[in-house]
Coordinates of C-alpha atoms and ligand atoms in Angstrom, one line a residue:
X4 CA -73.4 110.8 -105.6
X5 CA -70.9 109.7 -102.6
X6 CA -71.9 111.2 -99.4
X7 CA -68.3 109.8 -97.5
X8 CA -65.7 112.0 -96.6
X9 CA -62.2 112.0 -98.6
X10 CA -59.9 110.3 -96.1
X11 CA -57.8 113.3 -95.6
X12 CA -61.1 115.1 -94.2
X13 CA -61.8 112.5 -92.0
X14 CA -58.9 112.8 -90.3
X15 CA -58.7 116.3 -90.0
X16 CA -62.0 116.1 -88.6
X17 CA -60.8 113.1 -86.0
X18 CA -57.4 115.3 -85.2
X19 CA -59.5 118.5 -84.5
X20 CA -61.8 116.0 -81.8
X21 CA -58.7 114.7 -79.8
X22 CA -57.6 118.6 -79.6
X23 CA -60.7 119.7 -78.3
X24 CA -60.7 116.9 -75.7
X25 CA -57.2 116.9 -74.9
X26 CA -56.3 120.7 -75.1
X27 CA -59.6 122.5 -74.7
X28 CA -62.0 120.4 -72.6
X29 CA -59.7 120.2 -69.7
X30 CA -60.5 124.5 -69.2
X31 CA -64.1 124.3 -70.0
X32 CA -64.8 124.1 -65.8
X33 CA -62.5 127.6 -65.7
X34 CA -64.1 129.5 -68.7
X35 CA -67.8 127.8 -67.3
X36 CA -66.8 129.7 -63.8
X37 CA -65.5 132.8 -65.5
X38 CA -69.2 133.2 -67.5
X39 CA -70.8 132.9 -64.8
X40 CA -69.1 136.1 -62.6
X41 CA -69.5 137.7 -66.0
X42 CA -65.6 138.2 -66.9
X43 CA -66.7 136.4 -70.4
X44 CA -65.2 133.9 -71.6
X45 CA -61.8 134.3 -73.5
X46 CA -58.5 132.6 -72.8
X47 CA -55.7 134.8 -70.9
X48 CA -52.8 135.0 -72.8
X49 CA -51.2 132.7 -70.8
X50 CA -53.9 129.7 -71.1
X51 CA -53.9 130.8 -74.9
X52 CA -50.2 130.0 -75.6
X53 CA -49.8 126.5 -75.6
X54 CA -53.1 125.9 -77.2
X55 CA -51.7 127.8 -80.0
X56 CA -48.8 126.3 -79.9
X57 CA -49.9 123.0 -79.9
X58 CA -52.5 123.5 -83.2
X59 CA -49.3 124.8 -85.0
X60 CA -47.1 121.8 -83.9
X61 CA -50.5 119.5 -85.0
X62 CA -50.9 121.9 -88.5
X63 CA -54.1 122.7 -87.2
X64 CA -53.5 126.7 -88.2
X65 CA -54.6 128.7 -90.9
X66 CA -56.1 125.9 -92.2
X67 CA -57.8 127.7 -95.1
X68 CA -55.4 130.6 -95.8
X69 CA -52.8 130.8 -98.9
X70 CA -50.0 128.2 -99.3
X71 CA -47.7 131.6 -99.7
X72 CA -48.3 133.0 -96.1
X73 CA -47.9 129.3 -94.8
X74 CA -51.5 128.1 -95.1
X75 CA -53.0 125.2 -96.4
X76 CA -55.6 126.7 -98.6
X77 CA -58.5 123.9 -98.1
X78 CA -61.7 124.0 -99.4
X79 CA -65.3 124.8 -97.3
X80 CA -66.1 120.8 -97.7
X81 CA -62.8 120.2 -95.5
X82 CA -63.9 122.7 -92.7
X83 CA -67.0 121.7 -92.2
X84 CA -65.7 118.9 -89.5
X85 CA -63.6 121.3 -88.4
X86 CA -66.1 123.8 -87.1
X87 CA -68.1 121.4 -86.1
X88 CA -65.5 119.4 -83.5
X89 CA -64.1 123.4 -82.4
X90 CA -67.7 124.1 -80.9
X91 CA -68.0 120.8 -78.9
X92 CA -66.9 123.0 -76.1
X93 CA -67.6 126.3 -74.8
X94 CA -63.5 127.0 -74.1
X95 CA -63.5 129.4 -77.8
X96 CA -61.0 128.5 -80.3
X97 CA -60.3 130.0 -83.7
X98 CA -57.3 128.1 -85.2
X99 CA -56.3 131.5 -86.8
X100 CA -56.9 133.6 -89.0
X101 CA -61.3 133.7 -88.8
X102 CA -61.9 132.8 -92.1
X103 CA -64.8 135.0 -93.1
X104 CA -62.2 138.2 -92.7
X105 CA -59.7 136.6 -93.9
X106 CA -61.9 135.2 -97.2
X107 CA -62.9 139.1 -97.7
X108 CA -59.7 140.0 -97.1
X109 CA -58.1 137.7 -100.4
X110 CA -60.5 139.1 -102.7
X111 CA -59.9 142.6 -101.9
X112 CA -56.4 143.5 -100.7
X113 CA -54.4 146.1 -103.1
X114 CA -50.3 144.7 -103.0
X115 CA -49.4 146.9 -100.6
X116 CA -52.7 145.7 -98.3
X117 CA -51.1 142.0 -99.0
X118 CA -48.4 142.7 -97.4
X119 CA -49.3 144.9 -94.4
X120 CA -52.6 143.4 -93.6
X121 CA -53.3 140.2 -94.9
X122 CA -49.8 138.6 -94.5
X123 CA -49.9 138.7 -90.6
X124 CA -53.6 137.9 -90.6
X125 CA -53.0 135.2 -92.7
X126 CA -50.1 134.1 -90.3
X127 CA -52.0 134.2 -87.2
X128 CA -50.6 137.3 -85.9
X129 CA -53.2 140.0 -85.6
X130 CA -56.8 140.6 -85.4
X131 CA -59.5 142.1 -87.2
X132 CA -63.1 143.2 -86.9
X133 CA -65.6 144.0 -88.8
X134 CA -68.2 147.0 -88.6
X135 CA -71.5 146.8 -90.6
X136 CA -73.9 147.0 -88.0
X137 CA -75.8 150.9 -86.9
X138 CA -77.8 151.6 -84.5
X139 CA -80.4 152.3 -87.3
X140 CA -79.0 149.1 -89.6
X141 CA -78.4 146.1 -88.3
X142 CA -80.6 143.1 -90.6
X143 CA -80.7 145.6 -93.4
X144 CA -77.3 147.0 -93.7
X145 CA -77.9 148.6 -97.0
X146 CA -79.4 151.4 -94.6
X147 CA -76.7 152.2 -93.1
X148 CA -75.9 156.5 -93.0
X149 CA -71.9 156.1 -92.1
X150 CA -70.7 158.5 -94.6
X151 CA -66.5 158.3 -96.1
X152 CA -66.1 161.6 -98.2
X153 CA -62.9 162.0 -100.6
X154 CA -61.1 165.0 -99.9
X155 CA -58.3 165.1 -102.0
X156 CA -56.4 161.6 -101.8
X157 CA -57.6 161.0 -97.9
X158 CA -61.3 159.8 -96.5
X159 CA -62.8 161.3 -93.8
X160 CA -65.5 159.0 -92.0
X161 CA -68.3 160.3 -90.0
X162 CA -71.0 157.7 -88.1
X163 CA -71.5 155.8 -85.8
X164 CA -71.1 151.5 -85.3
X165 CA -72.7 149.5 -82.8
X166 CA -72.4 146.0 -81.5
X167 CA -68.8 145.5 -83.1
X168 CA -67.1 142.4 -82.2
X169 CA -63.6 143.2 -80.8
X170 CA -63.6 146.5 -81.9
X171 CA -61.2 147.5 -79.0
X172 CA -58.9 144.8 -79.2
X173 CA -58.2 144.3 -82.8
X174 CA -55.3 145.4 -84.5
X175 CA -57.4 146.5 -87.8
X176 CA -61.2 147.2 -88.5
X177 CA -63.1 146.4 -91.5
X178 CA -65.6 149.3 -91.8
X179 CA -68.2 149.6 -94.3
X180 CA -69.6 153.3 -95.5
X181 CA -71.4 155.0 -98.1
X182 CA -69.4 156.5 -100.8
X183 CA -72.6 156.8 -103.0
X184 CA -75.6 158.1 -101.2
X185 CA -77.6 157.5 -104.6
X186 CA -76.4 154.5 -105.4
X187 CA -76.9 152.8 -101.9
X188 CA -76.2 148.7 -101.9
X189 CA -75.5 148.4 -105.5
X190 CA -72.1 150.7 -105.7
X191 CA -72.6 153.3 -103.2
X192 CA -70.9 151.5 -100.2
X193 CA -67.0 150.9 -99.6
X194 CA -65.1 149.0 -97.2
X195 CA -62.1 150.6 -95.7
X196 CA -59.3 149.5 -93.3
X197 CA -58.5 151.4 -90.0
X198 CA -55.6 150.5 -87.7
X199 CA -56.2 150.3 -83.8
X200 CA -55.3 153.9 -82.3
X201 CA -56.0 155.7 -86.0
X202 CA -57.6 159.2 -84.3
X203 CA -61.7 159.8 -85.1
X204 CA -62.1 156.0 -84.5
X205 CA -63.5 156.3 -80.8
X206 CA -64.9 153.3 -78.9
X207 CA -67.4 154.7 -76.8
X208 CA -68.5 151.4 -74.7
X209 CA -68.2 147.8 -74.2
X210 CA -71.8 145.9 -74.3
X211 CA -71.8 142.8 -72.6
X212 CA -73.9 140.4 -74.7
X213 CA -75.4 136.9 -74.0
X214 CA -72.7 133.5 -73.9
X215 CA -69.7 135.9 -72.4
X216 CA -69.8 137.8 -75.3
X217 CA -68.7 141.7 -75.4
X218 CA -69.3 144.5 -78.0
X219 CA -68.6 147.5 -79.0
X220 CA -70.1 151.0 -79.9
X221 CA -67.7 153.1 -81.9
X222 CA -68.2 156.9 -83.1
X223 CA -66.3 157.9 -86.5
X224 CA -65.6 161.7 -85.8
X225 CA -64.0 163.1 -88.1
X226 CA -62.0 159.6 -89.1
X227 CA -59.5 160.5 -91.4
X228 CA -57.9 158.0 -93.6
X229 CA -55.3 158.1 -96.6
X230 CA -56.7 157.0 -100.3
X231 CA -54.5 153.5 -99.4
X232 CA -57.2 152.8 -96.8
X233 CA -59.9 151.7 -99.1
X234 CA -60.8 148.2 -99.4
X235 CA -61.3 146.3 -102.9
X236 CA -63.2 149.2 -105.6
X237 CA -65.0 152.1 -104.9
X238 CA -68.8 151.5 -104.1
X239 CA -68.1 147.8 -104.2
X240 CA -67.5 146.6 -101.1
X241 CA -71.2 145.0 -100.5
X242 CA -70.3 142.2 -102.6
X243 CA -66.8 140.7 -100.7
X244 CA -69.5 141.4 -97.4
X245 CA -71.3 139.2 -98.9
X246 CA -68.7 136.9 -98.8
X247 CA -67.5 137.5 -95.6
X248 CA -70.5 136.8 -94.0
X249 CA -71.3 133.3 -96.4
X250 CA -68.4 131.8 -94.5
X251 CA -69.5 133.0 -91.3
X252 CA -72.9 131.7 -91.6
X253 CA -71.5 127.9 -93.2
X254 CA -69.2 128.2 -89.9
X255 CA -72.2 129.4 -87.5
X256 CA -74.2 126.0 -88.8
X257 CA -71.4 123.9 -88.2
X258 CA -71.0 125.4 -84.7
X259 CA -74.4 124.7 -84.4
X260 CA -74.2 120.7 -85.1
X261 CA -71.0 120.6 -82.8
X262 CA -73.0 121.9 -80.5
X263 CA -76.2 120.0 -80.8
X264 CA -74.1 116.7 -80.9
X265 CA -72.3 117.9 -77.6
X266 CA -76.0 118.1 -76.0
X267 CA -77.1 115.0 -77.4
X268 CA -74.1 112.4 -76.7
X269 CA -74.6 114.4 -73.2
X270 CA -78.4 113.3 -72.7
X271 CA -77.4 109.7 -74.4
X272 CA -74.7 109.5 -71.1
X273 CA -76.9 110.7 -68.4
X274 CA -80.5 109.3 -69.4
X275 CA -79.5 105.6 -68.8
X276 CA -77.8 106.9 -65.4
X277 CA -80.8 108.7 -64.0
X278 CA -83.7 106.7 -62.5
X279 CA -86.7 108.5 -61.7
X280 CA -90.2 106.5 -60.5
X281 CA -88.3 103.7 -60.6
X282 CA -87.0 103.9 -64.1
X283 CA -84.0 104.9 -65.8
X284 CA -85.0 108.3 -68.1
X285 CA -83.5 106.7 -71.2
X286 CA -86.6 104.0 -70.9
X287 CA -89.0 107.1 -71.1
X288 CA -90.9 108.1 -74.5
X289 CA -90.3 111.9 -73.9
X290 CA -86.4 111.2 -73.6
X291 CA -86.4 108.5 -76.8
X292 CA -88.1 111.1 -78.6
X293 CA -85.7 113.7 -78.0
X294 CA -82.9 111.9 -78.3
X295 CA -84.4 110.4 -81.6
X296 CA -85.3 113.5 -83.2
X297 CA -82.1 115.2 -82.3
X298 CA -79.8 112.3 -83.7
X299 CA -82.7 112.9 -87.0
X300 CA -81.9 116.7 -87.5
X301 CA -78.1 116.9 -86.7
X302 CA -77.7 113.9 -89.7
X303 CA -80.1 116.8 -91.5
X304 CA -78.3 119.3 -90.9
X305 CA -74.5 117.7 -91.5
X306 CA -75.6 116.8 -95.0
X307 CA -77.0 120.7 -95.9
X308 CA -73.9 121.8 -94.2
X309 CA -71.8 119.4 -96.9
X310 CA -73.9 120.2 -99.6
X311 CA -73.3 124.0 -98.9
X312 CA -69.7 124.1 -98.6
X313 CA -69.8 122.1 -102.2
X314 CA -71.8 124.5 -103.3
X315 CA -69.8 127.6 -102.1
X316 CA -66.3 125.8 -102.4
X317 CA -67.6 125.4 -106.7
X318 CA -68.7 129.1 -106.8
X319 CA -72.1 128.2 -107.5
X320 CA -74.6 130.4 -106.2
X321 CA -75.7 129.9 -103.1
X322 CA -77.4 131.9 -101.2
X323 CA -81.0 130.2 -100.5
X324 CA -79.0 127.5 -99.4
X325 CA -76.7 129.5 -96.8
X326 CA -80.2 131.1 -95.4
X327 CA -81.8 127.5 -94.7
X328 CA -78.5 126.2 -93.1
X329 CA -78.5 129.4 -91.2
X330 CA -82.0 129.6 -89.8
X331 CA -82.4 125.3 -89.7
X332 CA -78.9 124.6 -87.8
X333 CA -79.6 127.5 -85.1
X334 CA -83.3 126.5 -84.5
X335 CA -81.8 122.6 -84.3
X336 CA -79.3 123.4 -81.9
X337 CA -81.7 126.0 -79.9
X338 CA -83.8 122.7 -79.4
X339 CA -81.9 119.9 -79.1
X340 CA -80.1 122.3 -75.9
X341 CA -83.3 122.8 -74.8
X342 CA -84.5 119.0 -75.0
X343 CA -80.9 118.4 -73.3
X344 CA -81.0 120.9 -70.1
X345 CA -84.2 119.6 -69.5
X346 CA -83.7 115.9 -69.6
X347 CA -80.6 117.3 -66.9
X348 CA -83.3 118.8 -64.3
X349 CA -82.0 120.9 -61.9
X350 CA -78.3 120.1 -62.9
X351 CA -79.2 121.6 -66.4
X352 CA -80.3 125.2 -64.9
X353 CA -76.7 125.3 -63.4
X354 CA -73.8 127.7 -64.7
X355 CA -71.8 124.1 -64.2
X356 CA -72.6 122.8 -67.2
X357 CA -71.6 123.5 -70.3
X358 CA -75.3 123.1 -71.7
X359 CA -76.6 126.9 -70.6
X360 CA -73.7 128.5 -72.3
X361 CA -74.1 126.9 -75.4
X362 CA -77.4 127.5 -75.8
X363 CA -77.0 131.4 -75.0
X364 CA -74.3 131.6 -77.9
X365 CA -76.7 129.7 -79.8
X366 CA -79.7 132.3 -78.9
X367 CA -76.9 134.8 -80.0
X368 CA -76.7 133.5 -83.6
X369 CA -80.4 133.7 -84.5
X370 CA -79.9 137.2 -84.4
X371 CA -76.3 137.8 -86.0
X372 CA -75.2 137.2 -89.0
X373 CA -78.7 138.1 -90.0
X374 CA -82.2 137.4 -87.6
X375 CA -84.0 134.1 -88.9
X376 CA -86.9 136.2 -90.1
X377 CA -84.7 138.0 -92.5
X378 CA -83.7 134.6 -93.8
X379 CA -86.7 133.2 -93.7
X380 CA -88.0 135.9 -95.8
X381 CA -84.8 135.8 -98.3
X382 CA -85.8 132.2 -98.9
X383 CA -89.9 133.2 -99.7
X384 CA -89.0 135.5 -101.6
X385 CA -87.3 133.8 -104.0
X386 CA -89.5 131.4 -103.8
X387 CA -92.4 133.6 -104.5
X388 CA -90.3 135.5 -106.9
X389 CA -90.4 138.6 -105.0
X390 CA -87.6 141.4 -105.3
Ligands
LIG425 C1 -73.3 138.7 -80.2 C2 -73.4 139.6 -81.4 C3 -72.2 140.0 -82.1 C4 -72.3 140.8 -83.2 N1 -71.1 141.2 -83.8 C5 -71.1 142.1 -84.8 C6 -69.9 142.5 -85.5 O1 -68.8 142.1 -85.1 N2 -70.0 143.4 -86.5 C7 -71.2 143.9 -86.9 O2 -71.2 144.7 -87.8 N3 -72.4 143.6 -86.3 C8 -72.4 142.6 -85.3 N4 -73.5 142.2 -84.6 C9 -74.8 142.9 -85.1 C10 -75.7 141.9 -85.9 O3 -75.2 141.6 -87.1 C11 -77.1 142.6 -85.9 O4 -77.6 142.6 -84.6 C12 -78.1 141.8 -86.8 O5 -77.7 142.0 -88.1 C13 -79.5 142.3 -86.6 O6 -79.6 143.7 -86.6 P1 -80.4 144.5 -85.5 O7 -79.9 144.1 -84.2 O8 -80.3 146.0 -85.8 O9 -81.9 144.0 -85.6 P2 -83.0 144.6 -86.7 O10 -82.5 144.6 -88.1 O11 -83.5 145.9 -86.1 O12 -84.1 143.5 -86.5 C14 -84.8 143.3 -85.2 C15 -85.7 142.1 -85.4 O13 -86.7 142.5 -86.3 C16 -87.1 141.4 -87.1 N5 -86.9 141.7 -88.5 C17 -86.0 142.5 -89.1 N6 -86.2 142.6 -90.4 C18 -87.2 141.7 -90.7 C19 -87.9 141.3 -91.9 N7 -87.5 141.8 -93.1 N8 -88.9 140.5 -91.8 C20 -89.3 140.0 -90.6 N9 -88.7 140.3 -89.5 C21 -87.7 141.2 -89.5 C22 -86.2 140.2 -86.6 O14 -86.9 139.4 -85.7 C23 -85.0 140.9 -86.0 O15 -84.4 140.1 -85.0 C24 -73.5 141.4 -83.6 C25 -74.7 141.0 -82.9 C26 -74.6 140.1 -81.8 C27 -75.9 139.7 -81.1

């Protein structure tokens, strides 16, 4: 067993780091003072530019999409730095497409989808969201009531979405609804693709979330959509979810050591600096101890990260190992930013540094993706051999 990185990660990881602190870090005092009059957190178009344009000129784009629409196809194993390094800021940064839509999207595509949909997603050119969540199904989307009935070639969706990331702003949606009442998760729920402005898909509101976040509630009235629409098979569009949602859980826990690094390489800077009762923090026990058992966990986590994306990137299966990543690398962070904005004092309840806002997105992520206590209980039960 070799733990080291191929050379070629290792510097991808190392170029991603000088990006984020030569291109992002310099706007994390605008987006930290944008948060904090709650106009969220995204780029303008105009900040966004030549951040995009410099991750092309660096070949820092679509780093995991197909060598025919101009990507370089790399494995989990070689993103992991790469998500990790991105999230050692609060300025956000995809370096196009997100790769859990775009994963979902290359296993289901018809030709004609391949060409209209995943070619300019894999390009960088448009966006795409994705609608599981009800208000009645959220942890346990195999509940959900959104119905798609076939009349003659065309779908016609009826339900309702909530808490929809960029449901408003994307060019496409990824919606999931029952084809199958009877059949339920196993073959009774499709995917289906609907184009910003298609009539019946009605964004009712914008919910401002926690970290600058926004999203969305959207009715399906009366949605209608042509046969072409559908996404992958009939009644199987809970498996490619599935998917989807592995590589945004393997890129939430490498988020989350970003992150956690971030905090602690902050407390290793400011604990020496701050003398209290005579006595610089770092020569406390309650500090040492943090900054001990933070450096202890991320090395934790950064190895069940690796041996995750090994796992996934050999299409082994892995999903008790994606639900302990999930629930261990959000806890960690959740901590270690804790242990952080209270070494900080005062300075660490401010919207001024970056600390507070981390920790929110990170307070976000035990809930998406699927609540810790869902994972928790995906683990025992397998453990326990329990359906
Ligand atoms: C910032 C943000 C962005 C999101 N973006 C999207 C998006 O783009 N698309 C989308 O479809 N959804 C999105 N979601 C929704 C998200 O996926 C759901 O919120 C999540 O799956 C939990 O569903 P719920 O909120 O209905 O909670 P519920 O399923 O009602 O659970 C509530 C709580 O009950 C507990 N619980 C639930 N089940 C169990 C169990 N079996 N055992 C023990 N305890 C349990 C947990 O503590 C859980 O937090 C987003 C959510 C957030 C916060």
């Amino acid at each position: 067993m070799d733990f080291a990185l191929s050379d070629e990660d290792r510097m991808l990881k190392d170029l991603v780091g000088r990006f984020v602190r030569e291109e992002l870090l310099p706007l994390e005092r605008i987006v930290l003072e944008r948060e904090a009059v709650g106009q969220g957190t995204s780029l303008t178009a105009e900040e966004r530019a030549p951040i995009d344009r410099k991750a092309r000129e660096l070949g820092l784009w679509a780093l995991d999409a197909p060598e025919e629409f101009g990507g370089a196809n790399l494995p989990f194993v070689s993103l992991v730095g790469v998500y990790e390094e991105l999230a050692k800021t609060v300025v956000p940064m995809i370096l196009g497409p997100d790769s859990p839509n775009l994963r979902m999207l290359m296993l289901t595509v018809s030709d004609q989808q391949r060409e209209k949909y995943l070619a300019p997603y894999s390009r960088g050119e448009t966006l795409c969201a994705m609608a599981i969540s009800e208000p009645g199904a959220g942890g346990d989307p195999a509940a959900m009531t959104t119905r798609a009935e076939k009349r003659g070639d065309d779908w016609i969706l009826n339900g309702r979405k909530i808490w929809i990331s960029k449901a408003a702003e994307a060019d496409f949606t990824i919606l999931m609804a029952v084809t199958d009442k009877s059949k339920g998760a196993r073959g009774g729920i499709s995917a289906f693709l609907i184009d910003k402005g298609t009539p019946g898909f009605n964004v009712l509101r914008k919910i401002q979330m926690l970290a600058g976040m926004f999203t969305y509630e959207v009715a399906l009235e009366d949605c209608r959509l042509a046969g072409s629409q559908l996404l992958g098979k009939e009644g199987d569009g809970f498996g490619p979810m599935q998917v989807r949602l592995s590589t945004r859980r393997l890129e939430m826990a490498c988020n989350c050591i970003g992150m956690a690094q971030r905090a602690l390489d902050m407390m290793c800077e400011f604990a020496p600096q701050r003398v209290t009762f005579g006595a610089p923090l770092s020569e406390r026990q309650a500090i040492q101890w943090w900054v001990a058992d933070a450096a202890t966990k991320i090395h934790a986590c950064r190895l069940m990260a690796y041996d995750l994306a090994s796992k996934l990137d050999k299409g082994r299966d892995a999903r008790v190992e994606l639900s302990m990543v999930k629930v261990f690398a959000t806890e960690m962070a959740w901590e270690i930013l804790d242990h952080a904005m209270q070494t900080f004092g005062a300075m660490g309840m401010t919207k001024e540094v970056p600390l507070q806002l981390m920790a929110s997105l990170v307070r976000n992520m035990r809930v998406y993706e699927g609540p810790s206590e869902v994972h928790r209980w995906v683990i025992a039960r397998k453990l326990l051999r329990l359906r």
